[in-house]
């Protein structure tokens, strides 16, 4: 744990604003803007030139390639090895217990929702994944005061009703909302999670804290959005709701409390990390270097599709000497042409597709494979 001293509420807000500024900015230095751009690329939310009145064609290569990369990153069975400081029977048994406990935790975190499949998706699409491991008191409440006086059967029922789930929980956090400052060795100095929440959700989530009703008392509707700031600085933590500290009491001066964890309980997992200062340049994803290529690939495919459409209903030319209604070209129909009177009807000839249009698709596929 990095010891930065006890921060005041003003210090907490300064850390939040500074981290927000580090992640913001313009151009490639802004990690938040780059994440948004690559999310739009994954969902193919971009414009493709097309003739008026025709549909745009998108290849689907970006989401297909990203999902393939996600599948390759999802671990099957995780191998756990616990180091034994000494080759004694006591340490052998302790290492075996720790190994079994770690396997049980991993199993708990993969069911019913596989968080290990969500984290690689953030790595590929959003450049980095963020997880948080906490002790949830609600899943492991204190035993009743009259515990010793109860029967064993009653105790078993109580344990099953109140302690049937593992209180050590892992959460997959949205990297669009998490900002952090770390040291050269990767140790986290400060973390700020700035995220929106509905008033109804905030009341339920923070029901254990009486001050939540005071902070949200003037809200008109349950569907209104409020902003939460969960700030960790060294050994201390502060939770702000609409910029107001949530915690109060003798242990929470200005809403700042000492963290019960030996270190900030966030884990940052980048897809690729480089030695640059700006977050937008430091973290790279699978789609970082291929954005324009996917767009151009869709544009060329749209050209080929449009030419196919034009050649499927070919343009005919002809001349008739006799007075007659305009000829209607219907597949399977026969139009009588008097060639001895110099009448004719023929389709325009020429190449269906110029080869210069077909070749770029393969070229772009090659560039995409190289840059992914």
Tab-separated table of C-alpha atoms in Angstrom:
chain	number	residue	atom	x	y	z
A	1	UNK	CA	0.000	0.000	0.000
A	2	UNK	CA	1.279	3.471	-0.925
A	3	UNK	CA	1.218	5.778	2.112
A	4	UNK	CA	0.146	9.251	0.936
A	5	UNK	CA	-1.190	10.376	4.314
A	6	UNK	CA	-4.794	11.063	5.202
A	7	UNK	CA	-6.406	13.234	2.497
A	8	UNK	CA	-9.035	15.832	3.277
A	9	UNK	CA	-12.288	16.122	1.364
A	10	UNK	CA	-10.705	18.903	-0.685
A	11	UNK	CA	-7.791	16.581	-1.533
A	12	UNK	CA	-10.242	13.879	-2.593
A	13	UNK	CA	-11.988	16.234	-4.986
A	14	UNK	CA	-8.637	17.436	-6.325
A	15	UNK	CA	-7.566	13.847	-7.048
A	16	UNK	CA	-10.871	13.215	-8.814
A	17	UNK	CA	-10.589	16.317	-10.994
A	18	UNK	CA	-6.937	15.638	-11.830
A	19	UNK	CA	-7.615	12.035	-12.876
A	20	UNK	CA	-10.586	13.153	-14.954
A	21	UNK	CA	-8.315	15.662	-16.669
A	22	UNK	CA	-5.623	13.031	-17.344
A	23	UNK	CA	-8.137	10.807	-19.136
A	24	UNK	CA	-9.699	13.684	-21.083
A	25	UNK	CA	-8.180	16.028	-23.606
A	26	UNK	CA	-8.359	15.886	-27.369
A	27	UNK	CA	-7.093	13.600	-30.108
A	28	UNK	CA	-5.237	10.370	-29.506
A	29	UNK	CA	-4.085	11.466	-26.031
A	30	UNK	CA	-7.644	11.146	-24.715
A	31	UNK	CA	-8.256	7.532	-23.735
A	32	UNK	CA	-11.972	8.130	-23.228
A	33	UNK	CA	-12.425	9.497	-26.766
A	34	UNK	CA	-10.385	6.627	-28.224
A	35	UNK	CA	-12.499	4.082	-26.338
A	36	UNK	CA	-15.656	5.668	-27.712
A	37	UNK	CA	-14.253	5.589	-31.245
A	38	UNK	CA	-13.349	1.906	-31.048
A	39	UNK	CA	-16.704	0.994	-29.499
A	40	UNK	CA	-18.383	2.668	-32.504
A	41	UNK	CA	-16.117	0.672	-34.823
A	42	UNK	CA	-17.058	-2.611	-33.090
A	43	UNK	CA	-20.777	-1.844	-33.481
A	44	UNK	CA	-20.139	-0.588	-37.055
A	45	UNK	CA	-21.567	2.776	-36.134
A	46	UNK	CA	-19.975	4.713	-38.982
A	47	UNK	CA	-21.112	6.172	-42.297
A	48	UNK	CA	-20.405	4.418	-45.596
A	49	UNK	CA	-20.748	6.341	-48.915
A	50	UNK	CA	-23.590	5.001	-51.078
A	51	UNK	CA	-25.733	6.055	-54.034
A	52	UNK	CA	-28.877	7.933	-53.146
A	53	UNK	CA	-31.752	5.621	-52.293
A	54	UNK	CA	-29.538	2.546	-51.729
A	55	UNK	CA	-28.550	0.751	-48.522
A	56	UNK	CA	-25.053	1.041	-47.096
A	57	UNK	CA	-23.055	-2.190	-47.016
A	58	UNK	CA	-20.946	-3.069	-43.954
A	59	UNK	CA	-18.752	-6.132	-43.945
A	60	UNK	CA	-19.030	-7.092	-40.261
A	61	UNK	CA	-15.269	-7.755	-40.203
A	62	UNK	CA	-14.579	-5.593	-37.146
A	63	UNK	CA	-16.990	-7.339	-34.738
A	64	UNK	CA	-16.107	-10.756	-36.180
A	65	UNK	CA	-12.367	-10.214	-35.698
A	66	UNK	CA	-12.900	-8.761	-32.217
A	67	UNK	CA	-15.092	-11.660	-31.104
A	68	UNK	CA	-12.523	-14.108	-32.404
A	69	UNK	CA	-9.835	-12.361	-30.341
A	70	UNK	CA	-12.116	-12.375	-27.274
A	71	UNK	CA	-12.689	-16.125	-27.583
A	72	UNK	CA	-8.942	-16.729	-27.767
A	73	UNK	CA	-8.359	-14.704	-24.568
A	74	UNK	CA	-11.036	-16.369	-22.417
A	75	UNK	CA	-9.184	-18.865	-20.205
A	76	UNK	CA	-10.386	-22.427	-19.963
A	77	UNK	CA	-8.907	-23.909	-16.826
A	78	UNK	CA	-6.665	-21.589	-14.841
A	79	UNK	CA	-3.552	-23.185	-13.354
A	80	UNK	CA	-2.793	-22.067	-9.788
A	81	UNK	CA	0.528	-22.666	-8.061
A	82	UNK	CA	1.116	-21.694	-4.419
A	83	UNK	CA	4.750	-21.230	-3.443
A	84	UNK	CA	5.886	-23.106	-0.316
A	85	UNK	CA	8.548	-21.117	1.614
A	86	UNK	CA	9.751	-24.293	3.333
A	87	UNK	CA	9.657	-27.970	2.399
A	88	UNK	CA	7.795	-29.056	5.537
A	89	UNK	CA	4.555	-30.955	6.025
A	90	UNK	CA	2.895	-27.900	7.592
A	91	UNK	CA	3.651	-25.689	4.593
A	92	UNK	CA	2.636	-28.492	2.235
A	93	UNK	CA	-0.808	-28.677	3.836
A	94	UNK	CA	-1.175	-24.883	3.906
A	95	UNK	CA	-0.245	-24.594	0.230
A	96	UNK	CA	-2.784	-27.288	-0.660
A	97	UNK	CA	-5.531	-25.460	1.279
A	98	UNK	CA	-4.701	-22.162	-0.415
A	99	UNK	CA	-4.748	-23.807	-3.834
A	100	UNK	CA	-8.175	-25.353	-3.208
A	101	UNK	CA	-9.459	-22.029	-1.878
A	102	UNK	CA	-8.214	-20.174	-4.967
A	103	UNK	CA	-9.869	-22.702	-7.301
A	104	UNK	CA	-13.125	-22.319	-5.351
A	105	UNK	CA	-12.964	-18.517	-5.723
A	106	UNK	CA	-12.378	-18.767	-9.476
A	107	UNK	CA	-15.306	-21.147	-9.820
A	108	UNK	CA	-17.506	-18.782	-7.801
A	109	UNK	CA	-16.553	-15.832	-10.021
A	110	UNK	CA	-17.396	-17.700	-13.248
A	111	UNK	CA	-20.966	-18.688	-12.329
A	112	UNK	CA	-23.724	-17.842	-13.007
A	113	UNK	CA	-22.086	-15.070	-15.091
A	114	UNK	CA	-18.620	-15.736	-16.437
A	115	UNK	CA	-16.686	-12.587	-15.530
A	116	UNK	CA	-13.578	-14.058	-17.119
A	117	UNK	CA	-15.368	-13.758	-20.478
A	118	UNK	CA	-16.364	-10.121	-19.902
A	119	UNK	CA	-12.860	-8.924	-19.044
A	120	UNK	CA	-11.285	-10.006	-22.380
A	121	UNK	CA	-14.106	-8.188	-24.204
A	122	UNK	CA	-13.086	-4.934	-22.516
A	123	UNK	CA	-9.435	-5.613	-23.298
A	124	UNK	CA	-10.114	-6.092	-27.012
A	125	UNK	CA	-12.751	-3.395	-27.584
A	126	UNK	CA	-11.905	-0.797	-24.915
A	127	UNK	CA	-8.123	-1.354	-24.703
A	128	UNK	CA	-8.117	-2.385	-21.045
A	129	UNK	CA	-10.204	-4.282	-18.508
A	130	UNK	CA	-10.724	-3.318	-14.865
A	131	UNK	CA	-11.749	-5.688	-12.075
A	132	UNK	CA	-12.412	-5.031	-8.403
A	133	UNK	CA	-12.288	-7.589	-5.575
A	134	UNK	CA	-14.190	-6.697	-2.394
A	135	UNK	CA	-15.520	-8.219	0.801
A	136	UNK	CA	-19.325	-7.848	0.745
A	137	UNK	CA	-20.592	-7.632	4.322
A	138	UNK	CA	-24.157	-8.214	3.181
A	139	UNK	CA	-23.257	-11.776	2.173
A	140	UNK	CA	-21.597	-12.564	5.528
A	141	UNK	CA	-23.548	-10.838	8.336
A	142	UNK	CA	-22.567	-10.994	11.991
A	143	UNK	CA	-23.997	-13.867	14.033
A	144	UNK	CA	-26.858	-13.071	16.438
A	145	UNK	CA	-25.935	-12.165	20.001
A	146	UNK	CA	-27.741	-15.228	21.367
A	147	UNK	CA	-25.802	-17.560	19.081
A	148	UNK	CA	-24.389	-19.702	21.880
A	149	UNK	CA	-27.842	-20.383	23.273
A	150	UNK	CA	-29.261	-21.751	20.008
A	151	UNK	CA	-29.454	-25.386	18.965
A	152	UNK	CA	-27.158	-26.868	16.340
A	153	UNK	CA	-30.093	-27.373	13.966
A	154	UNK	CA	-31.076	-23.705	14.296
A	155	UNK	CA	-27.461	-22.650	13.688
A	156	UNK	CA	-27.292	-24.771	10.539
A	157	UNK	CA	-30.466	-23.188	9.160
A	158	UNK	CA	-29.209	-19.702	9.976
A	159	UNK	CA	-25.871	-20.324	8.257
A	160	UNK	CA	-27.640	-21.665	5.183
A	161	UNK	CA	-30.030	-18.696	5.007
A	162	UNK	CA	-27.513	-15.911	5.669
A	163	UNK	CA	-24.077	-17.237	4.703
A	164	UNK	CA	-24.695	-19.460	1.710
A	165	UNK	CA	-22.807	-17.232	-0.743
A	166	UNK	CA	-19.133	-16.331	-0.901
A	167	UNK	CA	-18.575	-12.792	0.476
A	168	UNK	CA	-15.386	-12.295	-1.579
A	169	UNK	CA	-16.795	-10.897	-4.817
A	170	UNK	CA	-15.126	-9.871	-8.032
A	171	UNK	CA	-16.727	-7.139	-10.116
A	172	UNK	CA	-16.078	-6.305	-13.741
A	173	UNK	CA	-15.972	-2.492	-13.774
A	174	UNK	CA	-16.554	-0.275	-16.793
A	175	UNK	CA	-13.144	1.073	-17.927
A	176	UNK	CA	-14.900	4.109	-19.424
A	177	UNK	CA	-15.569	5.276	-15.845
A	178	UNK	CA	-12.349	4.237	-14.040
A	179	UNK	CA	-9.350	6.559	-13.865
A	180	UNK	CA	-6.174	5.739	-11.973
A	181	UNK	CA	-2.607	6.797	-11.243
A	182	UNK	CA	0.033	4.109	-10.747
A	183	UNK	CA	3.724	3.935	-9.962
A	184	UNK	CA	6.498	2.636	-12.196
A	185	UNK	CA	6.075	-0.906	-10.866
A	186	UNK	CA	2.313	-0.863	-11.434
A	187	UNK	CA	1.265	-0.236	-7.824
A	188	UNK	CA	-1.890	1.869	-7.738
A	189	UNK	CA	-1.555	5.234	-5.984
A	190	UNK	CA	-5.092	6.513	-6.558
A	191	UNK	CA	-8.264	5.359	-8.306
A	192	UNK	CA	-11.397	7.344	-9.131
A	193	UNK	CA	-14.511	5.643	-10.476
A	194	UNK	CA	-16.902	8.294	-11.803
A	195	UNK	CA	-20.155	6.685	-12.970
A	196	UNK	CA	-23.891	7.450	-13.353
A	197	UNK	CA	-26.639	5.733	-11.390
A	198	UNK	CA	-30.410	6.050	-11.286
A	199	UNK	CA	-31.893	7.552	-8.127
A	200	UNK	CA	-33.842	4.338	-7.448
A	201	UNK	CA	-30.670	2.236	-7.758
A	202	UNK	CA	-28.706	4.619	-5.536
A	203	UNK	CA	-31.320	4.442	-2.772
A	204	UNK	CA	-31.226	0.624	-2.814
A	205	UNK	CA	-27.430	0.338	-3.169
A	206	UNK	CA	-26.622	2.785	-0.370
A	207	UNK	CA	-29.591	1.981	1.859
A	208	UNK	CA	-27.274	1.216	4.793
A	209	UNK	CA	-26.159	4.859	4.933
A	210	UNK	CA	-28.796	7.266	6.344
A	211	UNK	CA	-27.234	10.270	4.608
A	212	UNK	CA	-28.329	9.006	1.173
A	213	UNK	CA	-31.895	10.170	1.829
A	214	UNK	CA	-30.649	13.633	2.715
A	215	UNK	CA	-28.532	13.887	-0.435
A	216	UNK	CA	-31.275	12.637	-2.765
A	217	UNK	CA	-34.185	14.218	-0.916
A	218	UNK	CA	-34.856	16.876	-3.553
A	219	UNK	CA	-34.943	14.518	-6.518
A	220	UNK	CA	-38.260	14.456	-8.357
A	221	UNK	CA	-38.207	11.075	-10.101
A	222	UNK	CA	-36.709	7.656	-9.480
A	223	UNK	CA	-35.499	7.550	-13.102
A	224	UNK	CA	-33.331	10.629	-12.703
A	225	UNK	CA	-29.567	10.103	-12.991
A	226	UNK	CA	-27.058	11.020	-10.273
A	227	UNK	CA	-23.258	10.798	-10.433
A	228	UNK	CA	-21.193	8.691	-8.045
A	229	UNK	CA	-17.494	9.230	-7.272
A	230	UNK	CA	-15.720	6.318	-5.595
A	231	UNK	CA	-12.248	7.696	-4.813
A	232	UNK	CA	-9.373	5.657	-3.363
A	233	UNK	CA	-6.173	7.499	-2.385
A	234	UNK	CA	-3.467	5.392	-0.757
A	235	UNK	CA	-4.918	3.865	2.411
A	236	UNK	CA	-8.123	5.933	2.351
A	237	UNK	CA	-11.441	5.922	0.536
A	238	UNK	CA	-14.266	8.422	0.016
A	239	UNK	CA	-17.649	7.920	-1.614
A	240	UNK	CA	-19.330	10.992	-3.099
A	241	UNK	CA	-22.933	11.142	-4.332
A	242	UNK	CA	-23.585	14.278	-6.350
A	243	UNK	CA	-20.276	15.616	-4.951
A	244	UNK	CA	-21.500	15.136	-1.347
A	245	UNK	CA	-19.717	12.695	1.002
A	246	UNK	CA	-21.878	9.705	1.857
A	247	UNK	CA	-20.135	8.399	4.943
A	248	UNK	CA	-20.449	10.109	8.297
A	249	UNK	CA	-19.444	9.368	11.886
A	250	UNK	CA	-16.366	9.491	14.105
A	251	UNK	CA	-14.370	7.254	11.741
A	252	UNK	CA	-15.330	9.257	8.651
A	253	UNK	CA	-13.909	12.758	8.988
A	254	UNK	CA	-15.202	14.764	6.007
A	255	UNK	CA	-16.515	11.470	4.594
A	256	UNK	CA	-12.993	10.001	4.259
A	257	UNK	CA	-12.433	6.585	5.875
A	258	UNK	CA	-9.437	4.291	6.181
A	259	UNK	CA	-9.605	1.417	3.731
A	260	UNK	CA	-9.899	-2.085	5.264
A	261	UNK	CA	-7.837	-3.560	2.407
A	262	UNK	CA	-4.039	-3.905	2.337
A	263	UNK	CA	-4.008	-2.278	-1.122
A	264	UNK	CA	-6.408	-0.556	-3.497
A	265	UNK	CA	-8.619	-3.482	-4.622
A	266	UNK	CA	-8.582	-2.705	-8.355
A	267	UNK	CA	-6.797	-4.774	-11.010
A	268	UNK	CA	-5.987	-3.153	-14.369
A	269	UNK	CA	-5.498	-5.532	-17.327
A	270	UNK	CA	-4.523	-3.760	-20.584
A	271	UNK	CA	-4.649	-5.469	-23.970
A	272	UNK	CA	-1.316	-3.866	-24.826
A	273	UNK	CA	0.655	-1.292	-22.822
A	274	UNK	CA	3.391	1.002	-24.137
A	275	UNK	CA	5.832	3.284	-22.346
A	276	UNK	CA	4.008	6.593	-22.909
A	277	UNK	CA	2.562	9.059	-20.408
A	278	UNK	CA	-0.800	10.004	-21.978
A	279	UNK	CA	-3.379	7.240	-21.345
A	280	UNK	CA	-4.636	7.418	-24.938
A	281	UNK	CA	-1.140	6.639	-26.215
A	282	UNK	CA	-0.142	4.264	-23.436
A	283	UNK	CA	-2.940	1.709	-23.845
A	284	UNK	CA	-3.700	0.050	-27.186
A	285	UNK	CA	-6.463	-2.313	-28.278
A	286	UNK	CA	-7.033	-4.738	-31.101
A	287	UNK	CA	-8.989	-2.166	-33.136
A	288	UNK	CA	-6.621	0.764	-32.486
A	289	UNK	CA	-4.624	0.564	-35.742
A	290	UNK	CA	-7.332	-0.776	-38.054
A	291	UNK	CA	-10.211	1.717	-37.752
A	292	UNK	CA	-9.948	3.333	-41.186
A	293	UNK	CA	-9.208	0.013	-42.909
A	294	UNK	CA	-12.521	-1.497	-41.796
A	295	UNK	CA	-14.363	1.566	-43.081
A	296	UNK	CA	-12.620	1.479	-46.478
A	297	UNK	CA	-13.296	-2.247	-46.766
A	298	UNK	CA	-17.020	-1.593	-46.307
A	299	UNK	CA	-16.877	1.236	-48.834
A	300	UNK	CA	-15.267	-0.964	-51.512
A	301	UNK	CA	-17.759	-3.763	-50.836
A	302	UNK	CA	-20.531	-1.210	-51.313
A	303	UNK	CA	-19.095	-0.333	-54.733
A	304	UNK	CA	-19.042	-4.006	-55.762
A	305	UNK	CA	-22.585	-4.533	-54.481
A	306	UNK	CA	-23.865	-1.522	-56.375
A	307	UNK	CA	-22.204	-2.686	-59.604
A	308	UNK	CA	-23.739	-6.117	-59.124
A	309	UNK	CA	-27.129	-4.466	-58.767
A	310	UNK	CA	-26.633	-2.433	-61.928
A	311	UNK	CA	-25.510	-5.473	-63.944
A	312	UNK	CA	-28.305	-7.692	-62.653
A	313	UNK	CA	-30.820	-5.462	-64.428
A	314	UNK	CA	-28.869	-4.679	-67.594
A	315	UNK	CA	-29.531	-1.617	-69.708
A	316	UNK	CA	-30.910	-2.469	-73.134
A	317	UNK	CA	-30.739	-0.418	-76.296
A	318	UNK	CA	-32.759	-0.806	-79.485
A	319	UNK	CA	-34.735	0.727	-82.338
A	320	UNK	CA	-38.068	-0.184	-83.851
A	321	UNK	CA	-39.306	1.043	-87.214
A	322	UNK	CA	-42.948	0.339	-86.528
A	323	UNK	CA	-45.216	2.289	-84.208
A	324	UNK	CA	-45.462	0.301	-80.952
A	325	UNK	CA	-45.601	0.812	-77.210
A	326	UNK	CA	-42.365	1.021	-75.266
A	327	UNK	CA	-40.802	-2.423	-74.989
A	328	UNK	CA	-40.882	-3.901	-71.482
A	329	UNK	CA	-38.021	-6.249	-70.606
A	330	UNK	CA	-39.459	-9.151	-68.576
A	331	UNK	CA	-37.430	-12.345	-67.948
A	332	UNK	CA	-38.896	-15.216	-70.023
A	333	UNK	CA	-40.883	-12.976	-72.353
A	334	UNK	CA	-40.337	-12.816	-76.141
A	335	UNK	CA	-40.189	-9.562	-78.069
A	336	UNK	CA	-40.578	-9.903	-81.835
A	337	UNK	CA	-37.890	-7.979	-83.716
A	338	UNK	CA	-38.084	-7.486	-87.504
A	339	UNK	CA	-34.411	-7.620	-88.419
A	340	UNK	CA	-35.211	-7.424	-92.166
A	341	UNK	CA	-36.557	-3.975	-91.408
A	342	UNK	CA	-33.362	-3.056	-89.506
A	343	UNK	CA	-34.985	-3.334	-86.053
A	344	UNK	CA	-32.686	-4.393	-83.201
A	345	UNK	CA	-32.652	-4.909	-79.423
A	346	UNK	CA	-29.445	-5.708	-77.534
A	347	UNK	CA	-27.830	-5.356	-74.101
A	348	UNK	CA	-24.915	-3.103	-73.384
A	349	UNK	CA	-21.664	-5.040	-73.398
A	350	UNK	CA	-18.469	-4.657	-71.385
A	351	UNK	CA	-16.825	-5.874	-68.175
A	352	UNK	CA	-19.192	-6.527	-65.283
A	353	UNK	CA	-16.658	-5.452	-62.638
A	354	UNK	CA	-13.534	-3.399	-63.246
A	355	UNK	CA	-10.664	-5.430	-61.714
A	356	UNK	CA	-9.415	-2.334	-59.881
A	357	UNK	CA	-12.550	-2.488	-57.702
A	358	UNK	CA	-12.237	-6.152	-56.681
A	359	UNK	CA	-8.551	-6.174	-55.771
A	360	UNK	CA	-8.634	-3.567	-52.923
A	361	UNK	CA	-10.869	-5.825	-50.791
A	362	UNK	CA	-8.102	-8.419	-50.559
A	363	UNK	CA	-5.572	-5.639	-50.001
A	364	UNK	CA	-7.522	-4.218	-47.055
A	365	UNK	CA	-7.985	-7.709	-45.568
A	366	UNK	CA	-4.217	-8.126	-45.600
A	367	UNK	CA	-3.629	-4.789	-43.885
A	368	UNK	CA	-6.250	-5.585	-41.250
A	369	UNK	CA	-4.607	-8.903	-40.464
A	370	UNK	CA	-1.216	-7.205	-40.120
A	371	UNK	CA	-2.443	-4.389	-37.853
A	372	UNK	CA	-4.803	-6.310	-35.556
